[in-house]
mmCIF file of C-alpha atoms in Angstrom:
data_model
loop_
_atom_site.group_PDB
_atom_site.id
_atom_site.type_symbol
_atom_site.label_atom_id
_atom_site.label_comp_id
_atom_site.label_asym_id
_atom_site.label_seq_id
_atom_site.Cartn_x
_atom_site.Cartn_y
_atom_site.Cartn_z
ATOM 1 C CA MET F 1 5.467 22.545 10.489
ATOM 2 C CA ALA F 2 7.979 19.695 10.223
ATOM 3 C CA PHE F 3 6.719 16.112 9.863
ATOM 4 C CA GLU F 4 7.877 15.367 13.412
ATOM 5 C CA LYS F 5 5.530 17.952 14.918
ATOM 6 C CA MET F 6 2.704 16.967 12.586
ATOM 7 C CA ILE F 7 3.060 13.274 13.522
ATOM 8 C CA LYS F 8 3.195 14.126 17.233
ATOM 9 C CA ASN F 9 0.032 16.244 16.956
ATOM 10 C CA ALA F 10 -1.807 13.578 14.961
ATOM 11 C CA PHE F 11 -1.022 10.942 17.550
ATOM 12 C CA GLU F 12 -2.189 13.181 20.368
ATOM 13 C CA GLU F 13 -5.476 13.538 18.484
ATOM 14 C CA SER F 14 -5.729 9.729 18.087
ATOM 15 C CA GLU F 15 -4.974 9.199 21.777
ATOM 16 C CA ASN F 16 -7.715 11.625 22.730
ATOM 17 C CA ASN F 17 -10.178 10.136 20.230
ATOM 18 C CA CYS F 18 -10.418 13.447 18.401
ATOM 19 C CA ARG F 19 -8.657 12.529 15.151
ATOM 20 C CA PHE F 20 -11.061 12.893 12.233
ATOM 21 C CA GLY F 21 -8.903 12.140 9.208
ATOM 22 C CA ASP F 22 -5.995 13.907 7.551
ATOM 23 C CA SER F 23 -6.003 17.704 7.388
ATOM 24 C CA ILE F 24 -5.260 19.830 4.351
ATOM 25 C CA GLU F 25 -2.231 21.278 6.200
ATOM 26 C CA GLU F 26 -0.780 17.768 6.596
ATOM 27 C CA ILE F 27 -1.263 17.086 2.907
ATOM 28 C CA ARG F 28 0.396 20.411 2.008
ATOM 29 C CA GLU F 29 3.411 19.472 4.133
ATOM 30 C CA ILE F 30 3.839 16.315 2.062
ATOM 31 C CA GLN F 31 3.449 18.288 -1.177
ATOM 32 C CA ASP F 32 6.073 20.814 -0.037
ATOM 33 C CA TYR F 33 8.486 18.099 1.031
ATOM 34 C CA ILE F 34 8.332 16.469 -2.396
ATOM 35 C CA ARG F 35 8.525 19.806 -4.237
ATOM 36 C CA ASN F 36 11.620 20.809 -2.266
ATOM 37 C CA ALA F 37 13.433 17.479 -2.449
ATOM 38 C CA GLU F 38 16.946 18.029 -3.796
ATOM 39 C CA ARG F 39 18.136 14.458 -4.053
ATOM 40 C CA ILE F 40 15.541 11.980 -5.254
ATOM 41 C CA TYR F 41 16.679 8.427 -5.943
ATOM 42 C CA VAL F 42 14.994 5.521 -7.677
ATOM 43 C CA PRO F 43 16.606 2.124 -7.066
ATOM 44 C CA ASN F 44 16.288 0.405 -10.403
ATOM 45 C CA LYS F 45 18.040 -1.563 -13.048
ATOM 46 C CA ASN F 46 15.395 -0.789 -15.658
ATOM 47 C CA GLY F 47 15.985 2.536 -17.407
ATOM 48 C CA ILE F 48 12.560 2.578 -19.057
ATOM 49 C CA LYS F 49 10.577 2.585 -15.795
ATOM 50 C CA PHE F 50 12.873 5.332 -14.536
ATOM 51 C CA GLU F 51 12.256 7.503 -17.615
ATOM 52 C CA VAL F 52 8.474 7.102 -17.260
ATOM 53 C CA LEU F 53 8.722 8.173 -13.631
ATOM 54 C CA ASN F 54 10.763 11.273 -14.417
ATOM 55 C CA LYS F 55 8.309 12.211 -17.151
ATOM 56 C CA VAL F 56 5.450 12.085 -14.637
ATOM 57 C CA LEU F 57 7.447 14.101 -12.071
ATOM 58 C CA ALA F 58 8.056 16.782 -14.742
ATOM 59 C CA GLU F 59 4.360 16.891 -15.668
ATOM 60 C CA TYR F 60 3.543 17.629 -12.019
ATOM 61 C CA GLY F 61 6.223 20.332 -11.750
ATOM 62 C CA LEU F 62 8.398 18.219 -9.464
ATOM 63 C CA PRO F 63 12.191 17.838 -9.391
ATOM 64 C CA GLN F 64 13.785 15.028 -11.357
ATOM 65 C CA ALA F 65 14.970 11.779 -9.809
ATOM 66 C CA GLU F 66 18.301 10.056 -10.272
ATOM 67 C CA ILE F 67 18.731 6.355 -10.821
ATOM 68 C CA LEU F 68 20.501 4.373 -8.094
ATOM 69 C CA GLN F 69 22.182 1.271 -9.460
ATOM 70 C CA VAL F 70 21.751 -1.198 -6.655
ATOM 71 C CA ASN F 71 20.888 -4.871 -6.492
ATOM 72 C CA THR F 72 17.512 -5.159 -4.766
ATOM 73 C CA ASN F 73 16.841 -8.860 -5.443
ATOM 74 C CA THR F 74 16.932 -9.694 -1.719
ATOM 75 C CA ALA F 75 13.951 -7.352 -1.170
ATOM 76 C CA ASP F 76 11.783 -10.171 -2.514
ATOM 77 C CA THR F 77 12.395 -12.170 0.686
ATOM 78 C CA SER F 78 10.768 -9.432 2.755
ATOM 79 C CA ARG F 79 7.144 -8.873 3.698
ATOM 80 C CA ILE F 80 6.725 -5.694 1.602
ATOM 81 C CA PRO F 81 9.294 -5.968 -1.191
ATOM 82 C CA ALA F 82 8.584 -2.461 -2.595
ATOM 83 C CA LEU F 83 9.252 -0.860 0.782
ATOM 84 C CA SER F 84 12.369 -2.972 1.338
ATOM 85 C CA LYS F 85 13.722 -1.754 -2.001
ATOM 86 C CA ALA F 86 13.104 1.814 -0.844
ATOM 87 C CA TYR F 87 14.974 1.155 2.429
ATOM 88 C CA ILE F 88 17.912 -0.436 0.586
ATOM 89 C CA ALA F 89 18.248 2.792 -1.424
ATOM 90 C CA LEU F 90 17.736 5.060 1.624
ATOM 91 C CA ASP F 91 20.457 3.226 3.519
ATOM 92 C CA GLN F 92 22.953 3.365 0.642
ATOM 93 C CA CYS F 93 22.763 6.992 -0.486
ATOM 94 C CA GLU F 94 22.363 10.536 0.785
ATOM 95 C CA CYS F 95 18.877 11.538 -0.279
ATOM 96 C CA ASP F 96 15.700 13.432 0.633
ATOM 97 C CA LEU F 97 13.282 11.159 -1.171
ATOM 98 C CA VAL F 98 13.283 7.602 -2.491
ATOM 99 C CA ILE F 99 10.722 6.316 -4.972
ATOM 100 C CA ALA F 100 10.744 2.534 -5.244
ATOM 101 C CA ARG F 101 8.584 -0.020 -6.998
ATOM 102 C CA GLY F 102 8.187 -3.667 -6.196
ATOM 103 C CA ARG F 103 5.744 -6.273 -4.981
ATOM 104 C CA LEU F 104 3.118 -5.192 -2.447
ATOM 105 C CA GLY F 105 3.137 -8.457 -0.485
ATOM 106 C CA ILE F 106 3.280 -12.153 -1.362
ATOM 107 C CA PRO F 107 3.665 -13.273 -5.005
ATOM 108 C CA GLY F 108 0.358 -12.537 -6.749
ATOM 109 C CA SER F 109 -0.408 -9.412 -4.707
ATOM 110 C CA GLY F 110 0.575 -6.975 -7.453
ATOM 111 C CA SER F 111 2.864 -3.963 -7.320
ATOM 112 C CA LEU F 112 3.393 -0.943 -5.097
ATOM 113 C CA LEU F 113 5.177 2.307 -5.967
ATOM 114 C CA VAL F 114 6.134 4.008 -2.735
ATOM 115 C CA PHE F 115 7.556 7.447 -1.863
ATOM 116 C CA ILE F 116 9.560 7.596 1.388
ATOM 117 C CA ASP F 117 11.290 10.541 3.041
ATOM 118 C CA ASN F 118 14.837 10.805 4.441
ATOM 119 C CA LYS F 119 13.791 8.930 7.602
ATOM 120 C CA GLY F 120 12.009 6.123 5.740
ATOM 121 C CA ARG F 121 8.482 7.348 6.421
ATOM 122 C CA ILE F 122 5.796 6.670 3.808
ATOM 123 C CA LEU F 123 4.548 9.876 2.151
ATOM 124 C CA THR F 124 2.343 8.433 -0.563
ATOM 125 C CA ALA F 125 1.985 5.421 -2.863
ATOM 126 C CA GLY F 126 0.281 3.977 -5.909
ATOM 127 C CA MET F 127 -0.606 0.344 -6.653
ATOM 128 C CA SER F 128 -1.367 -1.915 -9.614
ATOM 129 C CA PRO F 129 -2.727 -5.423 -9.943
ATOM 130 C CA SER F 130 -0.362 -8.043 -11.391
ATOM 131 C CA HIS F 131 0.282 -7.841 -15.126
ATOM 132 C CA VAL F 132 -1.745 -11.019 -15.738
ATOM 133 C CA ILE F 133 -4.779 -9.178 -14.327
ATOM 134 C CA HIS F 134 -4.432 -5.677 -15.811
ATOM 135 C CA GLN F 135 -2.647 -6.634 -19.070
ATOM 136 C CA LYS F 136 -1.022 -3.190 -19.293
ATOM 137 C CA SER F 137 2.589 -2.568 -20.314
ATOM 138 C CA VAL F 138 5.077 -2.005 -17.485
ATOM 139 C CA GLU F 139 5.462 1.620 -18.608
ATOM 140 C CA GLU F 140 1.718 2.222 -18.453
ATOM 141 C CA ALA F 141 1.452 0.592 -15.009
ATOM 142 C CA VAL F 142 4.367 2.652 -13.621
ATOM 143 C CA ARG F 143 2.855 5.811 -15.077
ATOM 144 C CA GLU F 144 -0.563 5.152 -13.510
ATOM 145 C CA GLU F 145 0.940 4.266 -10.123
ATOM 146 C CA ALA F 146 2.998 7.490 -10.095
ATOM 147 C CA VAL F 147 -0.020 9.598 -11.080
ATOM 148 C CA GLU F 148 -2.103 7.902 -8.370
ATOM 149 C CA ALA F 149 0.598 8.582 -5.750
ATOM 150 C CA LEU F 150 0.854 12.274 -6.675
ATOM 151 C CA GLU F 151 -2.856 13.013 -7.153
ATOM 152 C CA LYS F 152 -3.661 11.225 -3.906
ATOM 153 C CA ILE F 153 -1.813 14.002 -2.076
ATOM 154 C CA GLY F 154 -3.501 16.729 -4.096
ATOM 155 C CA LEU F 155 -0.751 17.446 -6.614
ATOM 156 C CA GLU F 156 -1.903 18.516 -10.069
ATOM 157 C CA LYS F 157 -0.472 18.445 -13.551
ATOM 158 C CA VAL F 158 1.232 21.692 -14.516
ATOM 159 C CA ILE F 159 2.023 20.836 -18.153
ATOM 160 C CA MET T 1 0.581 -25.202 -3.558
ATOM 161 C CA ALA T 2 0.849 -23.566 -0.136
ATOM 162 C CA PHE T 3 2.023 -19.947 0.132
ATOM 163 C CA GLU T 4 5.307 -21.149 1.639
ATOM 164 C CA LYS T 5 6.247 -23.115 -1.467
ATOM 165 C CA MET T 6 5.031 -20.350 -3.775
ATOM 166 C CA ILE T 7 7.087 -17.729 -1.911
ATOM 167 C CA LYS T 8 10.165 -19.992 -1.970
ATOM 168 C CA ASN T 9 9.804 -20.567 -5.725
ATOM 169 C CA ALA T 10 9.277 -16.861 -6.424
ATOM 170 C CA PHE T 11 12.418 -15.940 -4.526
ATOM 171 C CA GLU T 12 14.447 -18.555 -6.372
ATOM 172 C CA GLU T 13 13.252 -16.966 -9.616
ATOM 173 C CA SER T 14 14.266 -13.496 -8.334
ATOM 174 C CA GLU T 15 17.689 -14.776 -7.271
ATOM 175 C CA ASN T 16 18.255 -16.270 -10.695
ATOM 176 C CA ASN T 17 16.987 -13.145 -12.483
ATOM 177 C CA CYS T 18 14.203 -15.127 -14.089
ATOM 178 C CA ARG T 19 11.204 -13.658 -12.261
ATOM 179 C CA PHE T 20 8.871 -11.962 -14.733
ATOM 180 C CA GLY T 21 5.953 -10.857 -12.603
ATOM 181 C CA ASP T 22 3.230 -12.682 -10.720
ATOM 182 C CA SER T 23 1.745 -15.831 -12.261
ATOM 183 C CA ILE T 24 -1.933 -16.675 -12.585
ATOM 184 C CA GLU T 25 -1.336 -19.699 -10.298
ATOM 185 C CA GLU T 26 -0.034 -17.408 -7.552
ATOM 186 C CA ILE T 27 -3.086 -15.178 -7.878
ATOM 187 C CA ARG T 28 -5.397 -18.213 -7.758
ATOM 188 C CA GLU T 29 -3.722 -19.330 -4.510
ATOM 189 C CA ILE T 30 -4.598 -15.976 -2.936
ATOM 190 C CA GLN T 31 -8.184 -16.214 -4.233
ATOM 191 C CA ASP T 32 -8.549 -19.725 -2.790
ATOM 192 C CA TYR T 33 -7.093 -18.700 0.553
ATOM 193 C CA ILE T 34 -9.630 -15.890 0.919
ATOM 194 C CA ARG T 35 -12.527 -18.056 -0.343
ATOM 195 C CA ASN T 36 -11.677 -20.776 2.174
ATOM 196 C CA ALA T 37 -11.055 -18.519 5.177
ATOM 197 C CA GLU T 38 -13.178 -19.679 8.105
ATOM 198 C CA ARG T 39 -12.389 -16.981 10.615
ATOM 199 C CA ILE T 40 -12.114 -13.486 9.177
ATOM 200 C CA TYR T 41 -11.722 -10.614 11.613
ATOM 201 C CA VAL T 42 -11.948 -6.861 11.165
ATOM 202 C CA PRO T 43 -10.523 -4.812 14.037
ATOM 203 C CA ASN T 44 -12.898 -1.893 14.279
ATOM 204 C CA LYS T 45 -14.994 0.217 16.540
ATOM 205 C CA ASN T 46 -17.101 1.536 13.700
ATOM 206 C CA GLY T 47 -19.992 -0.788 12.804
ATOM 207 C CA ILE T 48 -20.838 1.061 9.590
ATOM 208 C CA LYS T 49 -17.458 0.434 7.939
ATOM 209 C CA PHE T 50 -17.738 -3.203 8.974
ATOM 210 C CA GLU T 51 -21.195 -3.584 7.412
ATOM 211 C CA VAL T 52 -19.976 -2.072 4.136
ATOM 212 C CA LEU T 53 -17.085 -4.506 4.090
ATOM 213 C CA ASN T 54 -19.297 -7.536 4.676
ATOM 214 C CA LYS T 55 -21.640 -6.360 1.929
ATOM 215 C CA VAL T 56 -18.722 -6.269 -0.517
ATOM 216 C CA LEU T 57 -17.487 -9.704 0.618
ATOM 217 C CA ALA T 58 -20.976 -11.101 -0.032
ATOM 218 C CA GLU T 59 -21.131 -9.522 -3.498
ATOM 219 C CA TYR T 60 -17.891 -11.331 -4.377
ATOM 220 C CA GLY T 61 -19.128 -14.657 -2.994
ATOM 221 C CA LEU T 62 -16.739 -14.579 -0.042
ATOM 222 C CA PRO T 63 -17.287 -15.602 3.576
ATOM 223 C CA GLN T 64 -18.422 -12.982 6.071
ATOM 224 C CA ALA T 65 -16.094 -11.276 8.530
ATOM 225 C CA GLU T 66 -16.578 -10.797 12.255
ATOM 226 C CA ILE T 67 -15.857 -7.603 14.115
ATOM 227 C CA LEU T 68 -13.032 -7.653 16.649
ATOM 228 C CA GLN T 69 -13.523 -5.075 19.363
ATOM 229 C CA VAL T 70 -9.989 -3.977 20.088
ATOM 230 C CA ASN T 71 -8.390 -0.619 20.777
ATOM 231 C CA THR T 72 -6.040 0.121 17.881
ATOM 232 C CA ASN T 73 -5.217 3.749 18.707
ATOM 233 C CA THR T 74 -1.537 2.937 19.287
ATOM 234 C CA ALA T 75 -1.257 1.773 15.659
ATOM 235 C CA ASP T 76 -1.070 5.462 14.733
ATOM 236 C CA THR T 77 2.440 5.668 16.234
ATOM 237 C CA SER T 78 3.699 3.088 13.751
ATOM 238 C CA ARG T 79 5.084 3.509 10.257
ATOM 239 C CA ILE T 80 2.134 1.812 8.516
ATOM 240 C CA PRO T 81 -0.863 2.263 10.843
ATOM 241 C CA ALA T 82 -3.229 0.108 8.727
ATOM 242 C CA LEU T 83 -0.819 -2.822 8.851
ATOM 243 C CA SER T 84 -0.185 -2.363 12.570
ATOM 244 C CA LYS T 85 -3.942 -2.530 13.173
ATOM 245 C CA ALA T 86 -4.027 -5.797 11.237
ATOM 246 C CA TYR T 87 -1.151 -7.204 13.351
ATOM 247 C CA ILE T 88 -2.870 -6.148 16.588
ATOM 248 C CA ALA T 89 -5.916 -8.196 15.511
ATOM 249 C CA LEU T 90 -3.825 -11.143 14.274
ATOM 250 C CA ASP T 91 -1.981 -11.322 17.579
ATOM 251 C CA GLN T 92 -5.152 -11.168 19.680
ATOM 252 C CA CYS T 93 -7.412 -13.719 17.995
ATOM 253 C CA GLU T 94 -7.419 -17.095 16.262
ATOM 254 C CA CYS T 95 -8.056 -16.284 12.623
ATOM 255 C CA ASP T 96 -7.257 -17.119 9.011
ATOM 256 C CA LEU T 97 -7.635 -13.637 7.620
ATOM 257 C CA VAL T 98 -7.599 -10.088 8.992
ATOM 258 C CA ILE T 99 -8.904 -7.113 7.054
ATOM 259 C CA ALA T 100 -7.820 -3.810 8.576
ATOM 260 C CA ARG T 101 -8.100 -0.194 7.547
ATOM 261 C CA GLY T 102 -6.008 2.723 8.693
ATOM 262 C CA ARG T 103 -3.504 5.296 7.553
ATOM 263 C CA LEU T 104 -1.040 4.288 4.836
ATOM 264 C CA GLY T 105 1.897 6.250 6.247
ATOM 265 C CA ILE T 106 2.373 9.677 7.816
ATOM 266 C CA PRO T 107 -0.652 11.945 8.445
ATOM 267 C CA GLY T 108 -1.837 13.198 5.049
ATOM 268 C CA SER T 109 -0.912 9.997 3.188
ATOM 269 C CA GLY T 110 -4.491 8.688 2.974
ATOM 270 C CA SER T 111 -5.875 5.287 3.871
ATOM 271 C CA LEU T 112 -5.012 1.653 3.253
ATOM 272 C CA LEU T 113 -7.298 -1.371 3.534
ATOM 273 C CA VAL T 114 -5.133 -4.441 3.869
ATOM 274 C CA PHE T 115 -5.820 -8.204 3.842
ATOM 275 C CA ILE T 116 -3.304 -10.337 5.767
ATOM 276 C CA ASP T 117 -3.174 -14.106 6.241
ATOM 277 C CA ASN T 118 -2.681 -16.134 9.433
ATOM 278 C CA LYS T 119 1.073 -15.445 9.369
ATOM 279 C CA GLY T 120 0.697 -11.689 8.802
ATOM 280 C CA ARG T 121 1.584 -11.766 5.100
ATOM 281 C CA ILE T 122 -0.017 -9.201 2.797
ATOM 282 C CA LEU T 123 -2.417 -10.815 0.296
ATOM 283 C CA THR T 124 -3.954 -7.727 -1.266
ATOM 284 C CA ALA T 125 -4.923 -4.139 -0.488
ATOM 285 C CA GLY T 126 -6.848 -1.081 -1.610
ATOM 286 C CA MET T 127 -6.069 2.594 -0.997
ATOM 287 C CA SER T 128 -7.854 5.949 -0.935
ATOM 288 C CA PRO T 129 -6.656 9.526 -0.769
ATOM 289 C CA SER T 130 -7.531 11.509 2.376
ATOM 290 C CA HIS T 131 -11.145 12.603 2.719
ATOM 291 C CA VAL T 132 -10.190 16.248 2.100
ATOM 292 C CA ILE T 133 -8.937 15.203 -1.338
ATOM 293 C CA HIS T 134 -11.577 12.701 -2.483
ATOM 294 C CA GLN T 135 -14.590 14.181 -0.611
ATOM 295 C CA LYS T 136 -16.331 10.792 -0.535
ATOM 296 C CA SER T 137 -18.185 9.414 2.468
ATOM 297 C CA VAL T 138 -16.302 6.927 4.653
ATOM 298 C CA GLU T 139 -18.696 4.170 3.495
ATOM 299 C CA GLU T 140 -18.010 4.912 -0.165
ATOM 300 C CA ALA T 141 -14.228 5.014 0.418
ATOM 301 C CA VAL T 142 -14.263 1.688 2.324
ATOM 302 C CA ARG T 143 -16.379 0.130 -0.410
ATOM 303 C CA GLU T 144 -14.049 1.257 -3.194
ATOM 304 C CA GLU T 145 -10.938 0.122 -1.301
ATOM 305 C CA ALA T 146 -12.461 -3.335 -0.721
ATOM 306 C CA VAL T 147 -13.499 -3.667 -4.371
ATOM 307 C CA GLU T 148 -9.998 -2.584 -5.465
ATOM 308 C CA ALA T 149 -8.390 -5.154 -3.155
ATOM 309 C CA LEU T 150 -10.597 -7.997 -4.453
ATOM 310 C CA GLU T 151 -10.539 -7.129 -8.154
ATOM 311 C CA LYS T 152 -6.778 -6.650 -8.018
ATOM 312 C CA ILE T 153 -6.447 -10.372 -7.367
ATOM 313 C CA GLY T 154 -8.909 -11.271 -10.093
ATOM 314 C CA LEU T 155 -12.027 -11.828 -7.987
ATOM 315 C CA GLU T 156 -15.312 -10.950 -9.622
ATOM 316 C CA LYS T 157 -18.786 -10.012 -8.458
ATOM 317 C CA VAL T 158 -21.150 -12.954 -8.239
ATOM 318 C CA ILE T 159 -24.326 -11.045 -7.334
#
């Protein structure tokens, strides 16, 4: 079942007040989409975060991402900077999946790592508090956000 | 410092490549905004989720929320249903803060509990996987999302 059909069905359930949460089939569709992605891009200027992300993808048996060198500074003027970074990448390259990391909301709101598909729809995400709250290294925070995003949709470590 | 000034400063830092994460002052502004909110609304038809949320707010020494009876079914046609629910509430009542819960993205992506201010800006959030993944009760999931959202911005339990 393509996402389009799944989204249509889910809304019909909501309309008829008979939607009782996500189904395992919907979650499996997201898993399959990520597993089968051929062109995954990460908009980033920081090679270290990118390496951490690819390491996590490998641990979960997922295809590797490529780095997209693009200036995403303007994303910080938007309401959800992380998502705006993802859209900047989606609109500037041919891809199946974009994984982007940035601020969740206003300054102070911490970070969001978001996975979007080739139409810009949110598949999953992970979040961290600001560094001044969690005191973790950037690498550790990126790693935990990626693991959260993947485990949230039922993916498991394979190595 | 109002959010407007803080957001302006943060973007100037980004533009000049001298933004190195959120500052403790920015986080304190968010804390103060939530502490001082006089009209907090939660768009919801489910009284149990609302009670759990108010219990958590009380534990963190924060003002109580009121329930806003509003039909948010159409939010499920949007890209971020949880955020759309929050906007529906913001646009239909006089308030300082809206706390809304709904889907993060497409069906299967799990849930998002989001706090927005009186201009619709995201202050903080918490997330859960879908019920079929975490197997927790709705009350437990709402509780954990609210705690995540508050602790992420450095708020602590007072009782």
